Coordinates of C-alpha atoms in Angstrom, one line a residue:
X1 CA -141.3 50.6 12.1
X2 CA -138.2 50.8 9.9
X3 CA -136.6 47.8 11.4
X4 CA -140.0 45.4 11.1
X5 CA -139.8 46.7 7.5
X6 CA -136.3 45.9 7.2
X7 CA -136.8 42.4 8.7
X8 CA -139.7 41.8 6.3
X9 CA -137.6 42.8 3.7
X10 CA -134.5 40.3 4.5
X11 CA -137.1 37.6 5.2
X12 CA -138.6 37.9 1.4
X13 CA -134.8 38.2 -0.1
X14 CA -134.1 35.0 2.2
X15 CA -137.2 33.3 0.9
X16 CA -136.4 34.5 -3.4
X17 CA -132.7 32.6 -2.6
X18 CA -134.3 29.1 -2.6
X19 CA -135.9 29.6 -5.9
X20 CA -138.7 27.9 -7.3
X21 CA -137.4 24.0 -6.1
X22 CA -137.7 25.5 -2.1
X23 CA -140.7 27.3 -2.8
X24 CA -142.4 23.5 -4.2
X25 CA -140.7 21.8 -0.6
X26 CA -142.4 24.7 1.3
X27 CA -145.6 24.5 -0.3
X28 CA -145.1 20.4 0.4
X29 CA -144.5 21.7 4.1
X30 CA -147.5 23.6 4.4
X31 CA -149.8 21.2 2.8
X32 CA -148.2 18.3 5.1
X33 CA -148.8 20.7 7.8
X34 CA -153.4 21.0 6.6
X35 CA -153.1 17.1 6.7
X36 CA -152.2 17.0 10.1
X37 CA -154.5 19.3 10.8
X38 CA -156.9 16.8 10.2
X39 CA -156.0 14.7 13.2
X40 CA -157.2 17.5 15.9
X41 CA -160.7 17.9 13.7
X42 CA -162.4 14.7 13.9
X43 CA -165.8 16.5 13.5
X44 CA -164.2 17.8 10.5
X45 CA -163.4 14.4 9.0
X46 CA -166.3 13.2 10.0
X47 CA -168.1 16.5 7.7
X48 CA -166.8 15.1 4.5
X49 CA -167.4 11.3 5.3
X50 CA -170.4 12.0 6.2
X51 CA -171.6 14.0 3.7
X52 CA -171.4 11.3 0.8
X53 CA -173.6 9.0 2.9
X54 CA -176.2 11.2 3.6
X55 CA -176.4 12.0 -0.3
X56 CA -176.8 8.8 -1.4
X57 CA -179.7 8.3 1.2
X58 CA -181.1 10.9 0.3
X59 CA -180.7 10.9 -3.5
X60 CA -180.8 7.2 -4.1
X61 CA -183.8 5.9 -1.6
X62 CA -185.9 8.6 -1.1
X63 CA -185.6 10.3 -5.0
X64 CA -184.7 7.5 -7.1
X65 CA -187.9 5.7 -6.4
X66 CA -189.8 8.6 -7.6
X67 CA -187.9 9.8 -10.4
X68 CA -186.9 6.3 -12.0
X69 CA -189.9 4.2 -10.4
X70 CA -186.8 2.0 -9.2
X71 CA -184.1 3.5 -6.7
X72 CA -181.4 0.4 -8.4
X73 CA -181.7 2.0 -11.8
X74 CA -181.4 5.7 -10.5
X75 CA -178.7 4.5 -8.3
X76 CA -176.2 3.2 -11.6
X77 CA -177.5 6.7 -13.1
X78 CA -176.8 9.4 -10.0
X79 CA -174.2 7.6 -7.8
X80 CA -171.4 9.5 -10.7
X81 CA -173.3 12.9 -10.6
X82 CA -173.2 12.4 -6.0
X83 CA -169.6 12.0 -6.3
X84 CA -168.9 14.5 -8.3
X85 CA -171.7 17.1 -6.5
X86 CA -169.5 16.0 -2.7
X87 CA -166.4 16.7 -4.0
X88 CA -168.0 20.5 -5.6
X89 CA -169.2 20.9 -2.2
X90 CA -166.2 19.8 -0.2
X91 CA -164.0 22.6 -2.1
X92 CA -165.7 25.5 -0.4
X93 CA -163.9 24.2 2.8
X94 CA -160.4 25.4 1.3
X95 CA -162.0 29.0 1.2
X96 CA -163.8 28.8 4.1
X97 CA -160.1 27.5 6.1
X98 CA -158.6 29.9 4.3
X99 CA -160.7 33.0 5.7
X100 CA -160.4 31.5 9.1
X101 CA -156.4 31.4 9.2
X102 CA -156.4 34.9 8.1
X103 CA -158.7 36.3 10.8
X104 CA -156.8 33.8 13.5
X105 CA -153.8 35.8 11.9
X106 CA -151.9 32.6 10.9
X107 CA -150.5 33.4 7.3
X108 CA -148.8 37.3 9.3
X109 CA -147.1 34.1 11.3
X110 CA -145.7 32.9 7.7
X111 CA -144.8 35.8 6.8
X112 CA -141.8 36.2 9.4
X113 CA -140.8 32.9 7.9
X114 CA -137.6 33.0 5.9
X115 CA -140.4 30.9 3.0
X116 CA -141.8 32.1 -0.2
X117 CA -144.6 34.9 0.1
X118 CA -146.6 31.7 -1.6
X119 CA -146.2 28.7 -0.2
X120 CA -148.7 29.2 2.5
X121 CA -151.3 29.7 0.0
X122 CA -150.5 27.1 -2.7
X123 CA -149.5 24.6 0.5
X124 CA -153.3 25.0 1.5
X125 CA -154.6 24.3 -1.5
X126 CA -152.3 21.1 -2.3
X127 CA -153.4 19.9 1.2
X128 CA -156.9 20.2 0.7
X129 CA -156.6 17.8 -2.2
X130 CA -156.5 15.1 0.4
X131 CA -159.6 16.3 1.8
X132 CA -161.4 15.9 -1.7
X133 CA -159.5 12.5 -2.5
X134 CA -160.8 11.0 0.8
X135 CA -164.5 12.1 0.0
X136 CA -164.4 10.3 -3.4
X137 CA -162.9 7.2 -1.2
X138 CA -165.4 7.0 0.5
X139 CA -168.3 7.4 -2.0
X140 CA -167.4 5.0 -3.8
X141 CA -167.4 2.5 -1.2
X142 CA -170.7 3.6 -0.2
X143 CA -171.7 3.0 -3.7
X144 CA -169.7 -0.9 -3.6
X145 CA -171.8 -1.6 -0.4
X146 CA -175.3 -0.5 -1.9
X147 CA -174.5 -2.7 -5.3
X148 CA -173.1 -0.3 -7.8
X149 CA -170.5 -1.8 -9.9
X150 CA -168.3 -0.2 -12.7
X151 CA -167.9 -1.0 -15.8
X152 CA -164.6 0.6 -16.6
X153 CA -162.7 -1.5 -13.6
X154 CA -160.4 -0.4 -11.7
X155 CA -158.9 1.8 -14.2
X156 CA -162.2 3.3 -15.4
X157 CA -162.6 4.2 -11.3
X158 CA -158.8 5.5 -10.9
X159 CA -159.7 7.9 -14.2
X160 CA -162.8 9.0 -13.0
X161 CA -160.9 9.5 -9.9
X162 CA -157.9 11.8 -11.2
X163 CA -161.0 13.8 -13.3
X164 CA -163.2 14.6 -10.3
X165 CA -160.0 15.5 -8.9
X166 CA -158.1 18.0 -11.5
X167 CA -161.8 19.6 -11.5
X168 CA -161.7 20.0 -7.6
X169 CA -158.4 21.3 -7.6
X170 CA -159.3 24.2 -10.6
X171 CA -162.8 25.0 -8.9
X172 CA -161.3 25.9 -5.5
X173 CA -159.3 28.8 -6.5
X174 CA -162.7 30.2 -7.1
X175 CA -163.4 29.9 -3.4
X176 CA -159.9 30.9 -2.7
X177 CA -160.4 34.5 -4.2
X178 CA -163.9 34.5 -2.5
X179 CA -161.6 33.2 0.4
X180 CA -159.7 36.3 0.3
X181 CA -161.7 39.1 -0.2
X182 CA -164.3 38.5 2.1
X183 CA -164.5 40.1 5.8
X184 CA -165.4 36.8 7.7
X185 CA -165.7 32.8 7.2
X186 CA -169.5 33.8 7.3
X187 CA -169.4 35.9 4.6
X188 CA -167.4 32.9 2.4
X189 CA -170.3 30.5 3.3
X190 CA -173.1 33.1 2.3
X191 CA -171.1 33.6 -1.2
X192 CA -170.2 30.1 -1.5
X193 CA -173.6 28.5 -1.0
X194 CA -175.5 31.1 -3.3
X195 CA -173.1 30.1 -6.0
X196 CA -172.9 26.5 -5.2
X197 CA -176.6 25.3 -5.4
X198 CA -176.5 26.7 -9.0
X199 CA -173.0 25.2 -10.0
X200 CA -173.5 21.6 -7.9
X201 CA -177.8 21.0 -8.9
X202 CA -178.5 22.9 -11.8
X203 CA -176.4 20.1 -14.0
X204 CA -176.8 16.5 -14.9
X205 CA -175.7 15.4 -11.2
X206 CA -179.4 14.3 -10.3
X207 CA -181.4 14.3 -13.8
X208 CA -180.4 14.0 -17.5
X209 CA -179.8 17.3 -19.5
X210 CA -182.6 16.6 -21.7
X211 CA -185.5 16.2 -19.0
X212 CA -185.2 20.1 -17.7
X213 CA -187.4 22.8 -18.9
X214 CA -185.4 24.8 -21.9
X215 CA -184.3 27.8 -20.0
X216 CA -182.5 25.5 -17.3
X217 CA -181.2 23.3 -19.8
X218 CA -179.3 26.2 -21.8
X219 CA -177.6 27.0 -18.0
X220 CA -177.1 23.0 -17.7
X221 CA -175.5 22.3 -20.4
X222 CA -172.7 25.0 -20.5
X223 CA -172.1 23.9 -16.6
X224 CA -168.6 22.6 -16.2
X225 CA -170.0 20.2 -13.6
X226 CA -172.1 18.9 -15.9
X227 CA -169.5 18.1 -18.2
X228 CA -167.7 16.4 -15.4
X229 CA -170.3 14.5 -14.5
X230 CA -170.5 13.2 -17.7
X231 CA -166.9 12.4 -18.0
X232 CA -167.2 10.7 -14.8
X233 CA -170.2 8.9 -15.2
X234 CA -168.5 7.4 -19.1
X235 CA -165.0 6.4 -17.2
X236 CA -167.0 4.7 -14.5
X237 CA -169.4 3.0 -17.0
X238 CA -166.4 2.2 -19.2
X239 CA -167.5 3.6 -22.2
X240 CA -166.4 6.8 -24.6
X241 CA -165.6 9.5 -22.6
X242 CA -163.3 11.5 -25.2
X243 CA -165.3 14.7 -25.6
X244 CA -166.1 15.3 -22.2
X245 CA -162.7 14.6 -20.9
X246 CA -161.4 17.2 -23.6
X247 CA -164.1 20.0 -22.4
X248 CA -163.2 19.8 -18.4
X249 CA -159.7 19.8 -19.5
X250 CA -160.4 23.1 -21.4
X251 CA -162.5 24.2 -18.4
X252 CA -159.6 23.6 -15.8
X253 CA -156.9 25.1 -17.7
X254 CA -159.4 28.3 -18.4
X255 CA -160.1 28.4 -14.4
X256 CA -156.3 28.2 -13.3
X257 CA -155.2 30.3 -16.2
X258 CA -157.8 33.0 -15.0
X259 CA -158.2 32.3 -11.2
X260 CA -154.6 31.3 -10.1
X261 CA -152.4 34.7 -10.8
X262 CA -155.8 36.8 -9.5
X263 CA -155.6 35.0 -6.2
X264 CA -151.8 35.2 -5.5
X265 CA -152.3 38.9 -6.2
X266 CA -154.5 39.0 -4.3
X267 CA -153.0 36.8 -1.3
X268 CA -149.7 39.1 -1.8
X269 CA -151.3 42.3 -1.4
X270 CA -153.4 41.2 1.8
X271 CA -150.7 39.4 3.8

């Protein structure tokens, strides 16, 4: 027992030598590591290509002809607010993976490594980022092929891009923590989905602010999605998009301020 301690103990001391410039190539390593992941989970790619095509059918044909009388007009409205809502939905994956490696005992395998206690962690979570750029890919070409054009160009699309994304990468530390401290990748997808619907529908995704019943409406507009849906749906539309760029910004820092240290903590004392 005194010798695995040891050799834990000489693998850390090994790992703290490299500083914080080895710690960023092993993180880099990790995360190049989720990417090719990808390869040997086809059903998994096809999960989150998938998913933005089956919510613009959804959304678009069979909702927007009943909520706007005219699914082309609901479709320049929503296709921001689907985007954003597959990207939300895609991040629950990172927690969900993340519960999965630590039951298939993957991350006590890192830990012999002579790498930083948190590179495995933070290398996930950089790898994922793929995952959620490739899902906003491809919505957007969906959206291309059933006529939606953006205002903004290609810059107004490349910022409404890098939004959805900084807001993707603050949100999944939520579902990192959850990640963590739940017993099983079921328990993740119970917890995640019970939060989600709230976070994802219960915004301007689907329906303006101002058409909700009060009560929801308070909930609504304090949503951080909704304030990236907004931001999006301005960039896209190429039009102001100051003061809700400005709020996701404050949300993002508030969630990786918060969320970040609580989850290495909580990674450190669990593997």
């Amino acid at each position: 027992m005194r010798t695995v301690e040891r050799s834990r103990a000489e693998t850390a001391g090994r790992a703290r030598q490299g500083g914080l410039s080895a710690a960023v190539r092993q993180s880099r390593a990790v995360a190049w590591r989720s990417v090719l992941r990808l390869r040997s989970s086809p059903e998994e790619i096809a999960g989150f290509t998938l998913q933005p095509v089956i919510f613009v059918v959804l959304f678009v044909f069979v909702l927007g002809q009943a909520v706007d009388g005219d699914w082309r007009t609901y479709r320049d409205f929503a296709l921001p607010g689907i985007a954003v809502q597959s990207v939300v939905f895609t991040t629950l994956g990172t927690g969900l993976t993340l519960s999965t490696d630590l039951q298939k005992g993957i991350f006590d395998r890192f830990r012999t490594l002579p790498i930083s206690r948190s590179a495995p962690l933070l290398g996930t979570v950089l790898g994922d980022l793929v995952r959620y750029a490739l899902s906003l890919a491809v919505m957007m070409v969906v959206g291309l092929l059933i006529g939606f054009r953006p205002g903004g160009g290609a810059i107004g699309v490349l910022s409404a891009g890098a939004v959805a994304l900084v807001f993707s990468f603050s949100l999944c530390w939520v579902w990192v923590l959850v990640g963590l401290r739940a017993r099983t990748p079921m328990g993740v997808q119970t917890l995640g989905t019970v939060l989600m619907f709230p976070l994802a529908f219960g915004s301007s995704t689907l329906v303006a602010t101002d058409r909700m019943p009060d009560w929801i409406r308070v909930w609504a507009e304090i949503n951080p999605v909704t304030w990236v849906t907004d931001a999006v749906r301005a960039l896209l539309a190429g039009e102001p998009a100051g003061r809700p760029v400005a709020v996701v910004a404050a949300w993002c820092a508030g969630m990786v301020v918060v969320l970040l240290p609580l989850a290495l903590r909580t990674y450190r004392r669990r593997v």
